[in-house]
Short mmCIF file of C-alpha atoms and ligand atoms in Angstrom, two decimals:
data_model
loop_
_atom_site.label_atom_id
_atom_site.label_comp_id
_atom_site.label_asym_id
_atom_site.label_seq_id
_atom_site.Cartn_x
_atom_site.Cartn_y
_atom_site.Cartn_z
CA MET A 391 156.48 47.30 128.85
CA LYS A 392 154.29 46.79 125.78
CA LYS A 393 153.46 48.77 122.65
CA GLU A 394 151.01 47.87 119.95
CA GLN A 395 150.47 49.76 116.72
CA ASN A 396 148.79 53.14 117.40
CA CYS A 397 148.76 52.26 121.07
CA PRO A 398 150.79 53.89 123.79
CA VAL A 399 153.66 52.25 125.61
CA ILE A 400 152.27 51.03 128.94
CA VAL A 401 154.60 50.40 131.84
CA THR A 402 152.95 48.26 134.48
CA ARG A 403 153.31 48.86 138.23
CA PRO A 404 155.99 46.20 138.83
CA GLU A 405 158.06 47.69 135.98
CA HIS A 406 158.34 51.22 137.37
CA GLY A 407 159.38 52.54 140.73
CA ILE A 408 156.65 55.08 141.41
CA SER A 409 154.97 54.37 144.71
CA ARG A 410 151.72 56.07 145.77
CA LYS A 411 153.48 56.94 149.01
CA LEU A 412 155.44 59.54 147.02
CA MET A 413 152.27 61.16 145.69
CA ASN A 414 150.31 64.04 147.02
CA PRO A 415 147.44 62.56 149.09
CA ASN A 416 144.95 65.16 147.82
CA ALA A 417 145.84 64.41 144.21
CA LEU A 418 145.29 60.71 144.94
CA ARG A 419 141.94 61.49 146.59
CA ILE A 420 140.88 63.36 143.45
CA LEU A 421 141.90 60.49 141.17
CA TYR A 422 139.93 57.96 143.26
CA ARG A 423 136.83 60.17 143.34
CA LEU A 424 136.95 60.64 139.56
CA LYS A 425 137.33 56.88 139.12
CA ASP A 426 134.44 56.12 141.50
CA ASN A 427 132.25 58.47 139.47
CA GLY A 428 133.07 56.66 136.24
CA PHE A 429 135.57 59.16 134.81
CA ALA A 430 139.14 58.61 133.67
CA GLY A 431 141.70 60.42 135.80
CA TYR A 432 145.48 60.56 135.42
CA LEU A 433 148.41 62.36 136.95
CA VAL A 434 150.20 64.14 134.14
CA GLY A 435 153.18 66.25 133.19
CA GLY A 436 155.97 67.37 135.48
CA CYS A 437 154.90 65.28 138.47
CA VAL A 438 155.13 61.96 136.58
CA ARG A 439 158.44 63.05 135.01
CA ASP A 440 159.89 64.01 138.40
CA LEU A 441 158.62 60.91 140.21
CA LEU A 442 160.27 58.72 137.57
CA LEU A 443 163.52 60.67 137.98
CA GLY A 444 163.37 60.33 141.77
CA ARG A 445 162.86 64.08 142.20
CA GLU A 446 160.25 65.73 144.37
CA PRO A 447 157.52 67.17 142.12
CA LYS A 448 156.74 70.88 142.47
CA ASP A 449 153.04 70.33 141.88
CA PHE A 450 150.66 67.53 140.94
CA ASP A 451 148.43 68.04 137.91
CA VAL A 452 145.43 65.88 137.11
CA VAL A 453 143.73 65.33 133.73
CA THR A 454 140.34 63.76 133.38
CA SER A 455 137.54 62.88 131.00
CA ALA A 456 135.14 64.87 133.22
CA THR A 457 134.26 68.35 131.94
CA PRO A 458 134.99 71.34 134.19
CA ASN A 459 131.31 71.53 135.16
CA GLU A 460 131.23 67.82 136.02
CA VAL A 461 134.33 68.29 138.20
CA LYS A 462 132.61 71.21 139.91
CA ARG A 463 129.57 69.07 140.66
CA MET A 464 131.83 66.35 142.16
CA PHE A 465 133.95 68.57 144.41
CA ARG A 466 132.61 71.24 146.75
CA ASN A 467 136.10 72.78 147.05
CA CYS A 468 136.23 73.43 143.28
CA ARG A 469 136.60 76.78 141.56
CA LEU A 470 136.55 77.06 137.80
CA ILE A 471 139.09 79.47 136.43
CA GLY A 472 140.54 80.65 133.13
CA ARG A 473 139.14 82.17 130.01
CA ARG A 474 141.56 80.72 127.48
CA PHE A 475 141.49 77.28 129.14
CA ARG A 476 138.63 76.41 131.48
CA LEU A 477 140.31 74.66 134.42
CA ALA A 478 139.13 73.33 137.76
CA HIS A 479 141.10 74.33 140.83
CA LEU A 480 140.49 72.14 143.85
CA HIS A 481 141.36 73.89 147.10
CA TYR A 482 142.77 72.04 150.12
CA GLY A 483 143.74 74.69 152.65
CA ASP A 484 146.63 76.56 151.07
CA GLU A 485 147.12 73.89 148.45
CA ILE A 486 145.52 73.97 145.01
CA ILE A 487 145.43 70.99 142.68
CA GLU A 488 144.70 71.71 139.05
CA VAL A 489 142.27 69.39 137.28
CA ALA A 490 142.02 69.82 133.51
CA THR A 491 139.74 68.11 131.04
CA PHE A 492 141.57 66.28 128.22
CA ARG A 493 142.21 68.85 125.53
CA SER A 494 143.04 68.49 121.89
CA GLN A 495 144.93 70.90 119.73
CA ALA A 496 142.31 70.85 117.03
CA ALA A 497 142.82 74.43 115.90
CA ASP A 498 143.15 73.75 112.19
CA GLU A 499 141.59 70.33 112.00
CA PRO A 500 138.34 69.87 110.04
CA GLU A 501 135.17 69.14 112.02
CA PRO A 502 134.37 65.41 112.25
CA GLU A 503 132.01 64.08 109.58
CA GLN A 504 128.38 64.62 110.54
CA ALA A 505 124.94 64.11 109.06
CA PRO A 506 124.25 66.67 106.32
CA GLU A 507 122.89 69.91 107.72
CA THR A 508 120.27 72.22 106.39
CA LYS A 509 121.63 75.49 105.00
CA PRO A 510 120.40 77.73 107.85
CA GLN A 511 121.80 75.29 110.46
CA ALA A 512 125.21 75.28 108.75
CA ALA A 513 125.22 79.06 108.38
CA HIS A 514 124.35 79.50 112.06
CA LYS A 515 127.12 77.09 113.14
CA ALA A 516 129.69 78.82 110.93
CA GLU A 517 128.72 82.19 112.36
CA HIS A 518 128.91 80.83 115.92
CA ARG A 519 132.37 79.40 115.22
CA GLN A 520 133.48 82.73 113.84
CA ARG A 521 132.28 84.59 116.91
CA HIS A 522 133.26 81.96 119.49
CA PRO A 523 136.08 79.88 118.03
CA ARG A 524 137.15 77.34 120.64
CA SER A 525 140.64 77.37 119.25
CA LEU A 526 142.37 80.14 117.39
CA LYS A 527 145.81 80.91 115.97
CA ASP A 528 147.17 84.30 114.89
CA ASN A 529 148.69 84.97 111.48
CA ASP A 530 152.11 83.78 112.69
CA GLY A 531 150.75 80.49 113.96
CA MET A 532 150.72 81.43 117.65
CA VAL A 533 147.91 79.72 119.55
CA LEU A 534 145.59 82.38 120.95
CA ARG A 535 142.83 80.16 122.25
CA ASP A 536 142.74 76.40 122.65
CA ASN A 537 139.81 74.93 124.51
CA VAL A 538 138.73 71.88 122.55
CA PHE A 539 138.08 68.80 124.66
CA GLY A 540 139.83 65.67 123.42
CA THR A 541 141.08 62.19 124.18
CA PRO A 542 143.98 61.24 126.49
CA GLU A 543 146.17 60.78 123.43
CA GLU A 544 145.25 64.17 121.95
CA ASP A 545 145.87 65.72 125.35
CA ALA A 546 149.34 64.16 125.49
CA LEU A 547 150.20 65.26 121.95
CA ARG A 548 149.43 68.94 122.59
CA ARG A 549 151.90 69.09 125.48
CA ASP A 550 155.32 70.68 125.02
CA PHE A 551 157.99 67.98 125.43
CA THR A 552 157.90 64.20 125.26
CA VAL A 553 159.11 63.89 128.87
CA ASN A 554 156.23 66.13 130.00
CA ALA A 555 153.48 64.07 128.43
CA LEU A 556 153.55 60.92 130.58
CA LEU A 557 150.37 59.80 132.34
CA TYR A 558 149.93 57.85 135.56
CA ASN A 559 146.77 55.78 135.57
CA ILE A 560 145.07 55.33 138.92
CA VAL A 561 143.09 52.31 137.70
CA ASP A 562 146.07 49.96 137.45
CA PHE A 563 148.92 52.24 138.63
CA SER A 564 150.59 52.05 135.21
CA ILE A 565 152.45 54.72 133.24
CA ILE A 566 151.02 55.54 129.81
CA ASP A 567 153.35 56.98 127.19
CA TYR A 568 151.96 58.26 123.87
CA THR A 569 155.05 60.24 122.82
CA ASN A 570 158.10 58.06 123.50
CA GLY A 571 158.73 60.19 126.53
CA LEU A 572 160.05 57.31 128.61
CA ALA A 573 162.86 56.64 126.16
CA ASP A 574 163.77 60.36 126.16
CA LEU A 575 163.58 60.47 129.94
CA ASN A 576 165.99 57.56 130.21
CA ALA A 577 168.33 59.12 127.64
CA GLY A 578 168.13 62.59 129.22
CA ILE A 579 166.68 64.35 126.19
CA ILE A 580 164.38 67.36 125.84
CA ARG A 581 162.47 66.96 122.58
CA THR A 582 159.36 68.78 121.43
CA ILE A 583 156.33 66.71 120.57
CA GLY A 584 155.90 67.21 116.83
CA GLU A 585 157.77 69.70 114.64
CA PRO A 586 159.88 71.94 116.87
CA ASP A 587 159.57 74.97 114.54
CA VAL A 588 155.80 74.74 114.65
CA ARG A 589 155.66 74.12 118.39
CA PHE A 590 157.90 77.13 119.16
CA GLN A 591 155.90 79.25 116.75
CA GLU A 592 152.64 78.27 118.48
CA ASP A 593 154.06 79.25 121.85
CA PRO A 594 157.50 80.89 122.04
CA VAL A 595 157.57 80.44 125.85
CA ARG A 596 158.25 76.74 125.18
CA MET A 597 161.80 77.79 124.24
CA LEU A 598 162.37 79.07 127.78
CA ARG A 599 160.81 75.94 129.18
CA ALA A 600 163.20 73.81 127.09
CA VAL A 601 166.14 75.74 128.53
CA ARG A 602 164.83 75.45 132.11
CA PHE A 603 164.23 71.70 131.95
CA ALA A 604 167.56 71.06 130.23
CA ALA A 605 169.43 73.05 132.89
CA LEU A 606 167.45 71.73 135.83
CA LEU A 607 167.43 68.07 134.90
CA GLY A 608 170.90 68.10 133.32
CA PHE A 609 169.34 66.97 130.01
CA THR A 610 170.46 67.79 126.48
CA ILE A 611 168.19 69.48 123.99
CA GLU A 612 167.63 67.17 121.04
CA LYS A 613 169.34 68.26 117.78
CA GLN A 614 166.29 69.39 115.78
CA THR A 615 164.69 70.99 118.81
CA HIS A 616 167.95 72.84 119.45
CA ALA A 617 168.26 74.00 115.84
CA ALA A 618 164.66 75.27 115.89
CA LEU A 619 165.36 77.05 119.15
CA LEU A 620 168.37 78.84 117.68
CA SER A 621 166.47 80.01 114.64
CA ALA A 622 163.36 81.07 116.60
CA ALA A 623 165.14 82.70 119.57
CA ASP A 624 164.36 86.25 118.39
CA THR A 625 160.64 85.48 118.28
CA ILE A 626 160.52 85.09 122.06
CA VAL A 627 159.50 88.77 122.21
CA ARG A 628 156.12 87.80 120.71
CA ALA A 629 155.09 86.23 124.01
CA ALA A 630 153.12 88.35 126.48
CA PRO A 631 155.53 90.42 128.64
CA ALA A 632 153.76 89.42 131.88
CA ARG A 633 154.16 85.74 131.01
CA LEU A 634 157.82 86.23 130.14
CA TYR A 635 158.37 87.82 133.54
CA GLU A 636 156.76 84.83 135.29
CA GLU A 637 158.84 82.43 133.19
CA MET A 638 162.04 84.36 133.89
CA LEU A 639 161.34 84.10 137.62
CA LYS A 640 160.95 80.33 137.25
CA LEU A 641 164.34 80.20 135.51
CA PHE A 642 166.10 82.36 138.08
CA PHE A 643 164.49 80.50 141.00
CA SER A 644 165.05 77.04 139.53
CA GLY A 645 168.20 76.45 141.59
CA GLU A 646 170.12 76.23 138.29
CA ALA A 647 169.92 79.89 137.26
CA ALA A 648 173.59 80.00 136.24
CA ARG A 649 173.16 77.04 133.89
CA CYS A 650 169.89 78.46 132.58
CA CYS A 651 171.52 81.82 131.81
CA ASP A 652 174.45 80.15 130.13
CA LEU A 653 172.05 78.29 127.83
CA LEU A 654 169.95 81.42 127.28
CA GLN A 655 173.08 83.28 126.24
CA ARG A 656 174.33 80.56 123.96
CA THR A 657 170.96 80.28 122.18
CA GLY A 658 170.43 84.03 121.70
CA LEU A 659 167.38 84.05 123.96
CA PHE A 660 169.07 86.20 126.59
CA ALA A 661 169.97 88.93 124.09
CA ALA A 662 166.40 88.87 122.76
CA LEU A 663 164.91 89.17 126.24
CA PHE A 664 167.33 91.75 127.68
CA PRO A 665 168.99 93.45 124.68
CA HIS A 666 170.40 96.48 126.53
CA PHE A 667 171.58 94.58 129.56
CA SER A 668 173.04 91.84 127.41
CA ASN A 669 175.03 94.43 125.41
CA TRP A 670 176.34 96.00 128.60
CA LEU A 671 177.24 92.60 130.03
CA GLY A 672 179.37 91.88 126.99
CA THR A 673 181.40 95.08 127.28
CA GLU A 674 183.91 96.26 129.89
CA SER A 675 183.74 99.24 132.23
CA ASP A 676 187.10 100.87 132.96
CA SER A 677 188.74 97.77 131.45
CA PHE A 678 186.93 95.47 133.89
CA PRO A 679 184.51 92.83 132.64
CA HIS A 680 181.11 92.71 134.36
CA THR A 681 181.44 89.66 136.56
CA ARG A 682 178.92 90.45 139.29
CA PHE A 683 175.94 89.08 137.36
CA GLY A 684 177.51 85.61 137.22
CA GLN A 685 178.46 85.75 140.91
CA MET A 686 174.90 86.72 141.82
CA LEU A 687 173.46 83.82 139.83
CA ASP A 688 175.72 81.44 141.78
CA TYR A 689 174.64 83.05 145.05
CA VAL A 690 170.92 82.78 144.22
CA ASP A 691 171.42 79.15 143.17
CA SER A 692 173.12 78.32 146.46
CA ARG A 693 170.27 79.90 148.44
CA ILE A 694 167.58 78.08 146.46
CA GLN A 695 169.45 74.77 146.68
CA GLN A 696 169.56 75.16 150.47
CA GLY A 697 165.77 75.52 150.42
CA ASP A 698 165.77 79.27 151.12
CA LYS A 699 163.54 81.81 149.47
CA VAL A 700 164.73 84.93 147.67
CA SER A 701 162.16 87.61 146.93
CA PRO A 702 161.76 88.86 143.33
CA PRO A 703 162.83 92.44 144.22
CA LEU A 704 166.00 91.18 145.93
CA LEU A 705 166.71 88.85 143.02
CA LEU A 706 166.38 91.68 140.51
CA ALA A 707 168.45 94.04 142.68
CA LEU A 708 171.24 91.45 142.88
CA LEU A 709 171.19 90.70 139.17
CA PHE A 710 170.74 94.20 137.80
CA GLY A 711 172.11 96.35 140.64
CA GLU A 712 175.56 96.87 139.13
CA TYR A 713 173.99 97.83 135.79
CA ILE A 714 171.71 100.35 137.52
CA ASP A 715 174.69 101.72 139.50
CA GLU A 716 176.54 102.41 136.27
CA LYS A 717 173.54 104.17 134.80
CA THR A 718 173.33 106.25 138.00
CA GLU A 719 176.97 107.24 137.61
CA ARG A 720 176.30 108.32 134.05
CA PHE A 721 173.52 110.66 135.18
CA ARG A 722 175.76 111.91 138.00
CA ARG A 723 178.45 112.83 135.50
CA GLN A 724 175.80 114.87 133.70
CA GLY A 725 175.49 116.93 136.87
CA LEU A 726 172.38 115.49 138.51
CA PRO A 727 172.33 114.92 142.28
CA TRP A 728 172.55 111.29 143.42
CA GLN A 729 168.89 110.66 144.22
CA GLN A 730 167.72 112.11 140.90
CA SER A 731 170.42 110.19 139.04
CA PHE A 732 169.43 106.96 140.74
CA ASP A 733 165.70 107.48 140.07
CA ALA A 734 166.47 108.22 136.42
CA ALA A 735 168.64 105.09 136.22
CA VAL A 736 165.89 102.85 137.63
CA ALA A 737 163.33 104.48 135.31
CA GLU A 738 165.61 103.87 132.33
CA PHE A 739 166.16 100.24 133.35
CA MET A 740 162.41 99.64 133.74
CA GLY A 741 161.70 101.46 130.47
CA GLU A 742 164.06 99.27 128.47
CA THR A 743 163.13 95.97 130.17
CA CYS A 744 159.35 96.12 130.67
CA PRO A 745 158.19 96.19 127.04
CA THR A 746 159.58 92.63 126.75
CA VAL A 747 159.78 91.30 130.30
CA MET A 748 157.11 93.05 132.35
CA ILE A 749 158.47 93.70 135.84
CA MET A 750 155.46 94.74 137.90
CA ASN A 751 155.53 98.30 139.17
CA ARG A 752 155.40 97.27 142.81
CA VAL A 753 158.41 94.96 142.26
CA GLY A 754 160.26 97.81 140.53
CA ILE A 755 159.58 100.09 143.49
CA ALA A 756 160.75 97.45 145.97
CA LEU A 757 163.93 96.86 143.91
CA ARG A 758 164.57 100.63 143.88
CA ASP A 759 164.13 100.81 147.67
CA ILE A 760 166.58 97.97 148.36
CA ILE A 761 169.31 99.77 146.43
CA SER A 762 168.53 103.34 147.40
CA GLN A 763 168.38 102.48 151.12
CA GLN A 764 171.97 101.20 151.06
CA SER A 765 173.30 104.66 151.87
CA ARG A 766 171.27 104.57 155.06
CA LEU A 767 173.52 101.78 156.35
CA ASN A 768 176.50 104.17 156.37
CA LYS A 769 174.84 106.45 158.88
CA ILE A 770 175.26 104.96 162.31
CA PRO A 771 173.17 105.43 164.36
CA GLY A 772 171.49 107.93 162.03
CA ARG A 773 168.07 109.35 162.67
CA ARG A 774 165.47 106.93 164.02
CA PRO A 775 167.44 103.70 163.54
CA ASP A 776 164.50 101.77 165.00
CA SER A 777 162.22 102.91 162.19
CA PHE A 778 164.84 101.76 159.68
CA THR A 779 165.17 98.31 161.25
CA ALA A 780 161.37 98.07 161.37
CA ARG A 781 161.10 98.40 157.58
CA LYS A 782 159.54 95.35 155.92
CA ASP A 783 162.47 95.15 153.52
CA PHE A 784 165.19 95.67 156.17
CA ASN A 785 166.51 92.10 155.83
CA GLU A 786 166.69 92.44 152.07
CA ILE A 787 168.55 95.75 152.36
CA ILE A 788 171.03 94.06 154.70
CA GLU A 789 171.37 91.00 152.50
CA TYR A 790 171.96 93.11 149.39
CA CYS A 791 174.71 94.98 151.22
CA ARG A 792 176.26 91.81 152.60
CA ILE A 793 176.38 90.11 149.22
CA THR A 794 177.53 93.06 147.13
CA ARG A 795 179.89 94.89 149.54
CA GLY A 796 180.09 92.72 152.66
CA ASN A 797 183.75 91.77 152.17
CA ARG A 798 184.85 95.34 152.93
CA LYS A 799 185.99 95.78 156.52
CA ASP A 800 184.06 99.00 157.19
CA VAL A 801 180.92 97.52 155.65
CA ALA A 802 181.21 94.36 157.74
CA GLY A 803 181.24 96.56 160.87
CA GLN A 804 178.16 98.44 159.70
CA LEU A 805 176.35 95.21 158.98
CA ALA A 806 177.15 93.82 162.43
CA TRP A 807 175.88 97.02 164.04
CA TRP A 808 172.62 97.08 162.11
CA THR A 809 171.99 93.39 162.60
CA ALA A 810 172.49 93.74 166.35
CA GLN A 811 170.30 96.84 166.34
CA ALA A 812 167.57 94.86 164.66
CA GLU A 813 167.90 92.17 167.31
CA GLN A 814 167.80 94.88 169.99
CA GLN A 815 171.24 93.94 171.31
CA PRO A 816 173.50 96.74 172.45
CA VAL A 817 176.83 96.60 170.61
CA THR A 818 179.88 98.80 170.25
CA LEU A 819 179.61 101.08 167.28
CA PRO A 820 182.14 100.41 164.54
CA SER A 821 184.65 103.05 163.66
CA GLY A 822 184.06 105.02 160.50
CA PRO A 823 181.11 107.14 159.59
CA ALA A 824 179.54 106.84 163.07
CA LYS A 825 179.93 110.15 164.88
CA ASP A 826 179.26 109.27 168.49
CA SER A 827 180.39 105.74 168.99
CA THR A 828 180.68 105.88 172.79
CA ALA A 829 177.40 107.58 173.60
CA PRO A 830 174.83 105.30 175.25
CA GLN A 831 171.95 104.29 173.05
CA ARG A 832 168.99 106.51 173.66
CA LYS A 833 165.61 105.82 172.27
CA LYS A 834 164.73 108.84 170.17
CA LYS A 835 161.35 110.42 170.32
CA ARG A 836 159.55 109.74 167.09
CA GLN A 837 159.10 112.87 165.06
CA ARG A 838 156.82 113.37 162.16
CA ARG A 839 158.71 114.40 159.11
CA ARG A 840 157.29 115.81 155.95
CA GLY A 841 158.29 114.23 152.68
CA LYS A 842 161.03 111.72 152.02
CA PRO A 843 164.49 112.18 153.51
CA LYS A 844 166.91 113.27 150.84
CA VAL A 845 169.65 110.69 150.36
CA GLN A 846 172.68 112.35 148.83
CA GLU A 847 175.49 109.88 149.37
CA THR A 848 176.57 107.50 146.69
CA ILE A 849 175.87 103.84 147.35
P1 ATP B 2320 157.43 72.24 136.91
O1 ATP B 2320 156.07 72.36 137.53
O2 ATP B 2320 158.34 71.32 137.64
O3 ATP B 2320 158.04 73.56 136.61
P2 ATP B 2320 155.97 71.08 134.74
O4 ATP B 2320 156.39 70.27 133.55
O5 ATP B 2320 155.04 70.42 135.70
O6 ATP B 2320 157.29 71.57 135.47
P3 ATP B 2320 153.98 73.09 134.53
O7 ATP B 2320 154.15 74.52 134.15
O8 ATP B 2320 153.54 72.77 135.90
O9 ATP B 2320 155.35 72.40 134.20
O10 ATP B 2320 152.99 72.47 133.47
C1 ATP B 2320 152.41 71.18 133.63
C2 ATP B 2320 152.38 70.46 132.30
O11 ATP B 2320 151.59 71.21 131.36
C3 ATP B 2320 153.72 70.30 131.61
O12 ATP B 2320 154.42 69.17 132.11
C4 ATP B 2320 153.32 70.14 130.16
O13 ATP B 2320 152.86 68.85 129.89
C5 ATP B 2320 152.14 71.10 130.05
N1 ATP B 2320 152.55 72.44 129.62
C6 ATP B 2320 152.91 73.48 130.40
N2 ATP B 2320 153.21 74.55 129.66
C7 ATP B 2320 153.03 74.19 128.36
C8 ATP B 2320 153.17 74.86 127.11
N3 ATP B 2320 153.57 76.13 127.06
N4 ATP B 2320 152.89 74.17 125.99
C9 ATP B 2320 152.47 72.88 126.03
N5 ATP B 2320 152.33 72.20 127.17
C10 ATP B 2320 152.59 72.83 128.33
MG1 MG B 2321 154.22 71.31 137.35
#
């Protein structure tokens, strides 16, 4: 390992354990092609961090000295995307590898010294910059646009955390470290590059990323970074709601959702993101604390750690279902029938959540269906059981029931019946709400029905 003044730390191949065998072959192909065409090309960010930690990277990102158009000319499978950042996406079947040109964060930096310009030239340039600034911050210092090409060092310095700014050089297979990221990686520290207050102001989503990496990697957040996070937690609401939704999904699907939420709560981020839900979570209902949220986080973590997938609607139903149930009960007590109460409850939940964390409408509808269809499970065999088992979300409806009420004896019987029904196996009907448990199963003639069936039972 060597470091000269103003030079990065370089860790040579024999000094680190990253083998090319652990790398994505398409990413390697890209790096070699860039090199053969005379461009610099590095692996960067999370993949280098994870390879060094002996973890399997989620994705492989490449940075290069080639401009997006030069990348496009080199690769037939390239699509250029992005307005804020121009990026090259290289497509290999279902896989996409992102190739970005080195960027600098030159938003407020003066232009480099140039030969003196004539007045009209200077005026034209100034006007062009005003109309098409390549980088732009709002009045609060949040970066709105940032598309200035730079050097490898500048590219590393504009990244979020020191451990996310390491480069892998295909030329000599070394690791290049401009930010002291290796030392932080070895010490298990999440530290912003530069002033944490400024970096969180530029992009508040970095606070959620700090929490996710700390929880996922079992790292601690460095003292100043942590202090800045505490004082800036409320400003998380300045980030775009759609982006916050995507980031929340990453947290909940990280496999360490319980740890993430614990950190979010302790830093004030959770209350800023979900103020109403957070209030409710901190109070008791009928002298009982709300414990289901925590249990659901543990359940989702166990599924993800086993390599399973959980859909966003099921995730949200599991996490917020109890809260929505209580809202439904409140509307019921006001005299509304169940279906109307439930619809009002879901609408209220979406109305209070979406201005900050934008749950897409189609996800909201799917979440509503998973919960509202629970009452259908009580009716055995009910009308057209085959059409119920044929629903696209049948497995999610069953899973929601199993996780939230499956320990009840009557519910376990219902679940067994519906599961067997779905597998087309004849089974004995469980006792309980089923009316005709001994009658042989008869396939019912499909009937067209107008409108939605009215579900009146409570879940
Ligand atoms: P993972 O993919 O495992 O979730 P990652 O670190 O690779 O983690 P990505 O979202 O894939 O995260 O981003 C790739 C890299 O881009 C990061 O490692 C970081 O260097 C940089 N980056 C991502 N988001 C930001 C941000 N908001 N601000 C600055 N740099 C960022
Ligand atoms: Mg990544």
